[in-house]
Amino acid sequence: MTDTPLQRLLPQIIDDLAGQGWSRQIHVLPETLTHELAAECRKRAREGALTPAGVGRGQGLAVREGIRGDSIQWLEHGQSAPGDRYLQALDELRQALNQAFFLGLEDFECHFACYPPGAFYQKHLDRFRDDDRRTVSAVYYLNEDWRAEHGGALRLYLPDEAELDVLPAAGTLVLFMSAELPHEVLPASRERLSITGWFRRR
Ligand code: OGA
Ligand code: MN
């Protein structure tokens, strides 16, 4: 087991997801690890490894900057030590969610995402029409010294017309039920880095 603050947050996360379908936590991983993940994301961007994200999947996959303007690269096991630590921490969360909810979450897939200044992702649900395996969305933010005036919030559209804006500040993890909460990424005045992922069931 990795020793991460995430473990101590598990009861709160489970309570939140059960009661309201979403959870926001701060200081989720050690600062040094978050810093290393940000450096890795920037390195991948510099080396041209991130590619414009698509909308849809399979034959229906298309790049549409009017819908989303981020560039991404999938994070796989064995690519880097910080990446592996991230995947391990999220796998422990997957197991805890399975124990609490019997969701049958089988795996976790995630990608680095970089939104250049001005980029956004229009309101959407994290579920493909032809694939309903994505069950819980998990977005981890890597941006040090993020302030409200930088913009770039994740806006969650909660039931009963409420909206919740989450700033993409380093160390913040947002979880929500993929099929239930529409959300969007607002444009920012600076580069916005994250690791966006999904716990998937069989
Ligand atoms: C997504 C997404 C949210 C964020 O990639 O599907 O909604 O805050 N990302 O980056
Ligand atoms: Mn989304």
Coordinates of N, CA and C and ligand atoms in Angstrom, one line a residue:
M1 N 0.8 -1.2 0.0 CA 0.0 0.0 0.0 C 0.9 1.3 0.0
T2 N 0.6 2.2 -0.9 CA 1.2 3.5 -0.8 C 0.6 4.2 0.4
D3 N 1.5 5.1 1.0 CA 1.0 5.8 2.1 C 0.6 7.2 1.6
T4 N -0.7 7.4 1.2 CA -1.1 8.7 0.7 C -2.2 9.2 1.6
P5 N -2.4 10.6 1.6 CA -3.5 11.2 2.3 C -4.8 10.7 1.8
L6 N -4.8 10.2 0.6 CA -6.1 9.7 0.0 C -6.8 8.7 0.9
Q7 N -5.9 7.8 1.5 CA -6.5 6.8 2.4 C -7.3 7.3 3.5
R8 N -6.8 8.4 4.1 CA -7.6 9.0 5.2 C -8.8 9.7 4.7
L9 N -8.9 10.0 3.5 CA -10.1 10.7 2.9 C -11.2 9.7 2.4
L10 N -10.9 8.4 2.4 CA -11.8 7.5 1.8 C -13.2 7.5 2.5
P11 N -13.3 7.5 3.8 CA -14.7 7.5 4.4 C -15.5 8.7 3.9
Q12 N -14.8 9.9 3.9 CA -15.6 11.1 3.4 C -16.0 11.0 2.0
I13 N -15.1 10.5 1.1 CA -15.4 10.3 -0.3 C -16.6 9.4 -0.5
I14 N -16.6 8.3 0.3 CA -17.7 7.3 0.2 C -19.0 7.9 0.6
D15 N -19.0 8.6 1.7 CA -20.1 9.3 2.2 C -20.7 10.3 1.2
D16 N -19.8 11.1 0.6 CA -20.2 12.1 -0.4 C -20.9 11.5 -1.6
L17 N -20.2 10.4 -2.1 CA -20.7 9.8 -3.3 C -22.1 9.1 -3.1
A18 N -22.2 8.5 -1.9 CA -23.5 7.9 -1.5 C -24.6 9.0 -1.4
G19 N -24.3 10.1 -0.7 CA -25.3 11.1 -0.4 C -25.6 12.0 -1.5
Q20 N -24.6 12.4 -2.3 CA -24.8 13.5 -3.3 C -24.3 13.2 -4.7
G21 N -23.6 12.0 -4.9 CA -23.2 11.7 -6.2 C -21.9 12.4 -6.7
W22 N -21.3 13.1 -5.8 CA -20.0 13.8 -6.2 C -19.2 14.0 -4.9
S23 N -17.9 14.3 -5.1 CA -17.1 14.6 -3.9 C -15.9 15.4 -4.4
R24 N -15.5 16.4 -3.6 CA -14.3 17.2 -3.9 C -13.4 17.1 -2.7
Q25 N -12.2 16.8 -2.9 CA -11.2 16.7 -1.8 C -9.9 17.5 -2.2
I26 N -9.3 18.0 -1.2 CA -8.0 18.7 -1.4 C -6.9 18.0 -0.7
H27 N -5.7 18.3 -1.1 CA -4.5 17.7 -0.5 C -4.6 16.2 -0.6
V28 N -4.9 15.6 -1.8 CA -5.2 14.2 -1.9 C -4.0 13.4 -2.0
L29 N -2.9 13.9 -2.6 CA -1.7 13.2 -2.7 C -0.6 14.1 -2.2
P30 N 0.6 13.5 -1.9 CA 1.7 14.3 -1.4 C 2.1 15.4 -2.4
E31 N 2.4 16.6 -1.9 CA 2.7 17.7 -2.8 C 3.8 17.4 -3.8
T32 N 4.8 16.6 -3.3 CA 5.9 16.3 -4.2 C 5.5 15.4 -5.4
L33 N 4.6 14.5 -5.1 CA 4.0 13.6 -6.2 C 3.2 14.5 -7.2
T34 N 2.4 15.4 -6.7 CA 1.6 16.2 -7.6 C 2.5 17.1 -8.5
H35 N 3.6 17.6 -7.8 CA 4.6 18.4 -8.6 C 5.2 17.6 -9.7
E36 N 5.6 16.3 -9.3 CA 6.2 15.4 -10.3 C 5.3 15.1 -11.5
L37 N 4.0 14.9 -11.1 CA 3.0 14.6 -12.2 C 2.8 15.8 -13.1
A38 N 2.8 17.0 -12.5 CA 2.7 18.2 -13.4 C 3.9 18.3 -14.3
A39 N 5.1 18.0 -13.7 CA 6.3 18.1 -14.6 C 6.2 17.1 -15.7
E40 N 5.7 15.9 -15.4 CA 5.6 14.9 -16.4 C 4.6 15.3 -17.5
C41 N 3.5 15.9 -17.1 CA 2.5 16.4 -18.1 C 3.1 17.4 -19.0
R42 N 3.9 18.4 -18.4 CA 4.5 19.4 -19.2 C 5.5 18.9 -20.1
K43 N 6.3 17.9 -19.6 CA 7.3 17.2 -20.5 C 6.6 16.6 -21.7
R44 N 5.6 15.8 -21.4 CA 4.9 15.2 -22.5 C 4.4 16.2 -23.5
A45 N 3.9 17.3 -23.0 CA 3.4 18.4 -23.9 C 4.5 18.9 -24.8
R46 N 5.7 19.2 -24.1 CA 6.8 19.8 -24.8 C 7.3 18.8 -25.9
E47 N 7.3 17.5 -25.6 CA 7.8 16.6 -26.6 C 6.8 16.2 -27.7
G48 N 5.6 16.9 -27.6 CA 4.6 16.7 -28.6 C 3.8 15.4 -28.5
A49 N 3.9 14.8 -27.3 CA 3.2 13.5 -27.0 C 1.7 13.7 -26.8
L50 N 1.3 14.9 -26.5 CA -0.2 15.1 -26.3 C -0.8 15.4 -27.6
T51 N -2.0 14.8 -27.8 CA -2.6 15.1 -29.1 C -4.1 15.6 -28.9
P52 N -4.6 16.4 -29.8 CA -5.9 17.0 -29.6 C -6.9 15.9 -29.3
A53 N -7.7 16.2 -28.2 CA -8.7 15.2 -27.8 C -9.8 15.1 -28.7
G54 N -10.4 13.9 -28.8 CA -11.6 13.7 -29.7 C -12.9 13.7 -28.9
V55 N -13.9 13.7 -29.6 CA -15.3 13.6 -29.1 C -15.9 12.3 -29.7
G56 N -16.5 11.5 -28.8 CA -17.1 10.2 -29.3 C -16.0 9.1 -29.3
R57 N -16.3 8.0 -29.9 CA -15.3 6.9 -29.8 C -15.4 6.1 -31.1
G58 N -14.4 5.2 -31.3 CA -14.4 4.3 -32.4 C -14.5 5.1 -33.7
Q59 N -15.4 4.7 -34.6 CA -15.6 5.3 -35.9 C -16.1 6.7 -35.8
G60 N -16.8 7.0 -34.6 CA -17.4 8.3 -34.4 C -16.5 9.3 -33.8
L61 N -15.2 8.9 -33.6 CA -14.3 9.8 -32.9 C -13.9 10.9 -33.8
A62 N -14.0 12.2 -33.3 CA -13.6 13.3 -34.2 C -13.1 14.4 -33.3
V63 N -12.1 15.2 -33.8 CA -11.6 16.3 -33.0 C -12.4 17.5 -33.4
R64 N -13.0 18.1 -32.3 CA -13.9 19.3 -32.6 C -13.6 20.3 -31.5
E65 N -12.7 21.3 -31.9 CA -12.3 22.3 -30.9 C -13.4 23.2 -30.4
G66 N -14.5 23.2 -31.2 CA -15.7 24.0 -30.7 C -16.3 23.3 -29.6
I67 N -16.0 22.0 -29.3 CA -16.6 21.3 -28.2 C -15.6 21.2 -27.1
R68 N -14.4 20.7 -27.4 CA -13.3 20.6 -26.4 C -12.0 21.0 -27.1
G69 N -11.1 21.7 -26.3 CA -9.9 22.2 -26.9 C -8.7 21.7 -26.2
D70 N -8.8 20.6 -25.4 CA -7.6 20.1 -24.7 C -6.8 19.1 -25.5
S71 N -5.6 18.8 -25.1 CA -4.8 17.8 -25.7 C -4.5 16.8 -24.6
I72 N -4.4 15.5 -25.0 CA -4.3 14.5 -24.0 C -3.3 13.4 -24.4
Q73 N -2.9 12.6 -23.4 CA -2.2 11.4 -23.6 C -2.5 10.4 -22.5
W74 N -2.9 9.2 -22.8 CA -3.2 8.2 -21.8 C -2.0 7.9 -21.0
L75 N -2.3 7.6 -19.7 CA -1.3 7.3 -18.7 C -1.4 5.7 -18.5
E76 N -0.3 5.1 -18.8 CA -0.3 3.6 -18.7 C 0.7 3.2 -17.6
H77 N 0.6 2.0 -17.1 CA 1.5 1.4 -16.1 C 2.9 1.3 -16.8
G78 N 3.9 1.6 -16.0 CA 5.3 1.4 -16.4 C 5.9 2.5 -17.2
Q79 N 5.2 3.7 -17.3 CA 5.8 4.8 -18.1 C 6.6 5.7 -17.2
S80 N 6.3 5.8 -15.9 CA 7.1 6.6 -15.1 C 6.8 6.3 -13.6
A81 N 7.7 6.6 -12.7 CA 7.4 6.3 -11.3 C 6.3 7.1 -10.8
P82 N 6.2 8.4 -11.0 CA 5.0 9.2 -10.5 C 3.7 8.7 -11.1
G83 N 3.8 8.4 -12.4 CA 2.6 7.9 -13.0 C 2.1 6.6 -12.4
D84 N 3.0 5.7 -12.1 CA 2.7 4.4 -11.4 C 2.1 4.7 -10.0
R85 N 2.7 5.6 -9.3 CA 2.1 5.9 -8.0 C 0.7 6.4 -8.1
Y86 N 0.5 7.3 -9.1 CA -0.9 7.8 -9.3 C -1.9 6.6 -9.5
L87 N -1.5 5.7 -10.5 CA -2.3 4.6 -10.8 C -2.6 3.7 -9.6
Q88 N -1.5 3.6 -8.8 CA -1.7 2.7 -7.6 C -2.7 3.3 -6.6
A89 N -2.5 4.6 -6.4 CA -3.4 5.3 -5.4 C -4.9 5.2 -5.9
L90 N -5.1 5.4 -7.2 CA -6.4 5.4 -7.7 C -7.0 3.9 -7.7
D91 N -6.1 3.0 -7.8 CA -6.6 1.6 -7.8 C -7.0 1.2 -6.3
E92 N -6.3 1.8 -5.3 CA -6.8 1.6 -4.0 C -8.2 2.2 -3.8
L93 N -8.4 3.4 -4.4 CA -9.7 4.0 -4.3 C -10.7 3.2 -5.0
R94 N -10.4 2.6 -6.1 CA -11.3 1.7 -6.8 C -11.7 0.6 -5.9
Q95 N -10.8 0.0 -5.2 CA -11.1 -1.2 -4.4 C -12.0 -0.7 -3.2
A96 N -11.8 0.5 -2.7 CA -12.6 1.0 -1.6 C -14.0 1.3 -2.1
L97 N -14.1 1.8 -3.3 CA -15.5 2.1 -3.8 C -16.2 0.8 -4.1
N98 N -15.5 -0.2 -4.5 CA -16.2 -1.5 -4.7 C -16.7 -2.1 -3.4
Q99 N -15.9 -2.0 -2.4 CA -16.3 -2.5 -1.1 C -17.5 -1.8 -0.6
A100 N -17.6 -0.5 -0.8 CA -18.7 0.4 -0.2 C -19.9 0.2 -1.1
F101 N -19.8 0.1 -2.4 CA -21.0 0.3 -3.2 C -21.3 -1.0 -4.1
F102 N -20.5 -2.0 -4.1 CA -20.7 -3.1 -5.0 C -20.9 -2.7 -6.4
L103 N -20.1 -1.8 -6.9 CA -20.3 -1.3 -8.2 C -19.6 -2.2 -9.3
G104 N -18.8 -3.1 -8.8 CA -18.1 -4.0 -9.8 C -17.1 -3.2 -10.7
L105 N -16.5 -2.2 -10.1 CA -15.5 -1.4 -10.9 C -14.3 -2.3 -11.2
E106 N -14.1 -2.5 -12.5 CA -13.1 -3.4 -12.9 C -11.7 -2.8 -13.2
D107 N -11.7 -1.6 -13.7 CA -10.4 -0.9 -14.0 C -10.6 0.6 -13.9
F108 N -9.4 1.2 -14.1 CA -9.4 2.7 -14.1 C -8.5 3.1 -15.3
E109 N -9.1 3.9 -16.1 CA -8.3 4.5 -17.2 C -8.2 6.0 -17.1
C110 N -7.1 6.5 -17.4 CA -6.9 8.0 -17.3 C -5.9 8.5 -18.3
H111 N -6.1 9.8 -18.5 CA -5.1 10.5 -19.4 C -4.7 11.9 -18.8
F112 N -3.5 12.3 -19.1 CA -3.1 13.6 -18.9 C -3.9 14.5 -19.8
A113 N -4.2 15.7 -19.3 CA -4.9 16.7 -20.2 C -4.3 18.0 -20.0
C114 N -4.1 18.7 -21.1 CA -3.6 20.1 -21.1 C -4.5 21.0 -21.9
Y115 N -5.1 21.9 -21.2 CA -5.9 22.9 -21.9 C -5.1 24.2 -22.1
P116 N -4.8 24.6 -23.3 CA -4.1 25.8 -23.5 C -5.0 27.0 -23.0
P117 N -4.4 28.2 -22.8 CA -5.2 29.3 -22.4 C -6.4 29.5 -23.5
G118 N -7.6 29.7 -22.9 CA -8.7 29.9 -23.8 C -9.5 28.7 -24.2
A119 N -8.9 27.5 -24.0 CA -9.5 26.2 -24.3 C -10.6 25.9 -23.3
F120 N -11.6 25.2 -23.7 CA -12.7 24.8 -22.9 C -13.2 23.4 -23.3
Y121 N -14.2 22.9 -22.5 CA -14.9 21.7 -22.9 C -16.4 21.9 -22.5
Q122 N -17.2 21.9 -23.6 CA -18.6 22.3 -23.4 C -19.3 21.2 -22.5
K123 N -20.4 21.7 -22.0 CA -21.2 20.8 -21.1 C -21.5 19.5 -21.7
H124 N -21.2 18.4 -20.9 CA -21.4 17.0 -21.4 C -21.5 16.1 -20.3
L125 N -21.9 14.8 -20.6 CA -21.9 13.7 -19.7 C -20.7 12.8 -20.1
D126 N -20.1 12.2 -19.1 CA -18.9 11.3 -19.4 C -19.4 9.9 -19.8
R127 N -20.3 9.8 -20.6 CA -20.7 8.4 -21.0 C -21.0 8.3 -22.5
F128 N -20.4 7.3 -23.1 CA -20.7 7.2 -24.5 C -22.0 6.5 -24.8
R129 N -22.7 6.9 -25.9 CA -24.0 6.3 -26.2 C -23.9 4.8 -26.3
D130 N -22.7 4.3 -26.8 CA -22.6 2.9 -27.1 C -21.8 2.2 -26.1
D131 N -21.4 2.8 -25.0 CA -20.6 2.1 -24.0 C -20.9 2.7 -22.7
D132 N -21.5 1.9 -21.8 CA -21.8 2.5 -20.5 C -20.9 2.0 -19.4
R133 N -19.7 1.6 -19.7 CA -18.8 1.1 -18.6 C -18.3 2.2 -17.7
R134 N -18.1 3.4 -18.2 CA -17.6 4.5 -17.4 C -18.6 4.8 -16.3
T135 N -18.2 4.7 -15.0 CA -19.2 4.7 -13.9 C -18.9 5.9 -13.0
V136 N -17.6 6.0 -12.6 CA -17.3 7.1 -11.7 C -16.1 7.9 -12.4
S137 N -16.3 9.2 -12.5 CA -15.3 10.0 -13.1 C -14.4 10.6 -12.0
A138 N -13.1 10.7 -12.3 CA -12.1 11.2 -11.3 C -11.1 12.1 -12.0
V139 N -11.2 13.4 -11.6 CA -10.3 14.4 -12.2 C -9.3 14.9 -11.1
Y140 N -8.0 14.8 -11.4 CA -7.0 15.3 -10.4 C -6.3 16.5 -11.0
Y141 N -6.2 17.6 -10.3 CA -5.6 18.8 -10.8 C -4.2 19.0 -10.4
L142 N -3.4 19.6 -11.3 CA -1.9 19.7 -11.1 C -1.4 21.1 -11.1
N143 N -2.3 22.1 -11.0 CA -1.9 23.5 -11.2 C -1.6 24.3 -9.9
E144 N -0.3 24.6 -9.8 CA 0.1 25.3 -8.6 C -0.3 26.8 -8.6
D145 N -0.6 27.3 -7.5 CA -1.0 28.8 -7.4 C -2.1 29.2 -8.3
W146 N -3.1 28.3 -8.4 CA -4.3 28.7 -9.2 C -5.2 29.6 -8.4
R147 N -5.6 30.7 -9.0 CA -6.5 31.6 -8.4 C -7.8 31.7 -9.2
A148 N -8.9 32.2 -8.5 CA -10.2 32.3 -9.1 C -10.2 33.1 -10.4
E149 N -9.4 34.2 -10.4 CA -9.4 35.0 -11.6 C -8.7 34.4 -12.8
H150 N -8.1 33.2 -12.6 CA -7.5 32.5 -13.7 C -8.6 31.8 -14.5
G151 N -9.8 31.7 -13.9 CA -10.9 30.9 -14.6 C -10.6 29.4 -14.6
G152 N -11.1 28.7 -15.6 CA -10.7 27.3 -15.8 C -11.5 26.4 -14.8
A153 N -12.5 26.9 -14.2 CA -13.3 26.0 -13.3 C -13.9 24.8 -14.0
L154 N -14.0 23.7 -13.2 CA -14.9 22.6 -13.6 C -16.3 23.0 -13.1
R155 N -17.3 23.2 -13.9 CA -18.6 23.5 -13.5 C -19.5 22.2 -13.5
L156 N -19.9 21.8 -12.3 CA -20.8 20.7 -12.2 C -22.2 21.1 -12.1
Y157 N -23.1 20.5 -12.9 CA -24.5 20.9 -12.9 C -25.2 19.9 -12.0
L158 N -25.5 20.3 -10.7 CA -26.1 19.4 -9.7 C -27.6 19.4 -9.9
P159 N -28.2 18.4 -9.3 CA -29.7 18.3 -9.4 C -30.2 19.6 -8.8
D160 N -31.5 19.9 -9.0 CA -32.2 21.1 -8.6 C -31.4 22.4 -9.0
E161 N -30.9 22.4 -10.2 CA -30.4 23.6 -10.9 C -29.2 24.3 -10.2
A162 N -28.7 23.6 -9.2 CA -27.5 24.2 -8.5 C -26.3 24.0 -9.4
E163 N -25.3 24.9 -9.4 CA -24.1 24.7 -10.1 C -22.9 24.8 -9.1
L164 N -21.9 24.0 -9.3 CA -20.8 24.0 -8.4 C -19.5 24.2 -9.2
D165 N -18.8 25.3 -9.0 CA -17.5 25.5 -9.7 C -16.3 25.0 -8.8
V166 N -15.5 24.2 -9.4 CA -14.3 23.7 -8.7 C -13.1 24.2 -9.5
L167 N -12.2 24.9 -8.7 CA -11.0 25.4 -9.3 C -10.0 24.3 -9.5
P168 N -9.2 24.3 -10.6 CA -8.3 23.2 -10.8 C -7.0 23.3 -10.1
A169 N -7.0 23.5 -8.8 CA -5.8 23.7 -8.0 C -5.1 22.4 -7.7
A170 N -3.8 22.5 -7.7 CA -3.0 21.3 -7.5 C -3.4 20.6 -6.2
G171 N -3.6 19.3 -6.3 CA -3.9 18.5 -5.1 C -5.4 18.3 -4.9
T172 N -6.3 18.9 -5.8 CA -7.7 18.7 -5.7 C -8.1 17.5 -6.5
L173 N -8.9 16.7 -6.0 CA -9.5 15.5 -6.7 C -11.1 15.7 -6.7
V174 N -11.7 15.6 -7.9 CA -13.1 15.6 -8.0 C -13.6 14.3 -8.5
L175 N -14.6 13.7 -7.8 CA -15.2 12.5 -8.2 C -16.7 12.7 -8.4
F176 N -17.2 12.1 -9.5 CA -18.7 12.2 -9.6 C -19.2 11.0 -10.5
M177 N -20.5 10.7 -10.3 CA -21.1 9.6 -11.1 C -21.2 10.0 -12.6
S178 N -20.5 9.2 -13.4 CA -20.3 9.6 -14.8 C -21.6 9.8 -15.6
A179 N -22.6 9.0 -15.3 CA -23.8 9.1 -16.1 C -24.8 10.1 -15.6
E180 N -24.5 10.7 -14.4 CA -25.5 11.5 -13.8 C -25.2 13.0 -13.8
L181 N -24.0 13.4 -13.7 CA -23.7 14.8 -13.6 C -23.1 15.5 -14.8
P182 N -24.0 16.3 -15.5 CA -23.4 17.1 -16.6 C -22.4 18.1 -16.0
H183 N -21.4 18.4 -16.8 CA -20.3 19.3 -16.4 C -19.6 19.9 -17.6
E184 N -18.9 21.0 -17.3 CA -18.1 21.6 -18.4 C -16.9 22.2 -17.8
V185 N -15.9 22.5 -18.7 CA -14.6 23.1 -18.3 C -14.7 24.5 -18.9
L186 N -14.6 25.5 -18.0 CA -14.6 26.9 -18.5 C -13.2 27.3 -18.9
P187 N -13.1 28.3 -19.9 CA -11.8 28.7 -20.3 C -11.0 29.4 -19.2
A188 N -9.7 29.3 -19.4 CA -8.8 29.8 -18.4 C -7.8 30.8 -19.1
S189 N -7.2 31.6 -18.3 CA -6.2 32.6 -18.8 C -4.8 32.0 -18.8
R190 N -4.7 30.8 -18.2 CA -3.3 30.1 -18.2 C -3.5 28.7 -18.5
E191 N -2.4 28.0 -18.8 CA -2.4 26.6 -19.1 C -3.0 25.8 -17.9
R192 N -3.8 24.8 -18.2 CA -4.5 24.1 -17.2 C -4.3 22.6 -17.4
L193 N -3.6 22.0 -16.3 CA -3.2 20.6 -16.4 C -4.0 19.7 -15.5
S194 N -4.3 18.5 -15.9 CA -5.0 17.6 -15.1 C -4.7 16.1 -15.5
I195 N -5.1 15.2 -14.6 CA -5.3 13.8 -15.0 C -6.7 13.4 -14.9
T196 N -7.3 13.1 -16.0 CA -8.8 12.8 -16.0 C -9.0 11.4 -16.2
G197 N -9.8 10.7 -15.4 CA -10.0 9.3 -15.5 C -11.3 8.8 -15.2
W198 N -11.5 7.5 -15.4 CA -12.8 6.9 -15.2 C -12.6 5.5 -14.6
F199 N -13.4 5.2 -13.5 CA -13.5 3.9 -13.0 C -14.6 3.2 -13.9
R200 N -14.2 2.0 -14.4 CA -15.2 1.4 -15.4 C -15.6 0.0 -14.8
R201 N -16.9 -0.3 -15.1 CA -17.3 -1.6 -14.7 C -17.3 -2.5 -15.9
R202 N -17.6 -3.8 -15.6 CA -17.5 -4.8 -16.6 C -18.5 -4.5 -17.7
Ligands
OGA1 C1 -13.4 15.4 -19.3 C2 -13.7 16.4 -18.3 C3 -13.0 17.9 -16.6 C4 -11.8 18.7 -16.1 O1 -12.2 15.3 -19.8 O2 -14.3 14.6 -19.7 O3 -14.8 16.7 -18.1 O4 -12.0 19.5 -15.2 N1 -12.7 17.1 -17.7 O5 -10.7 18.7 -16.7
MN2 MN -16.1 15.1 -18.7

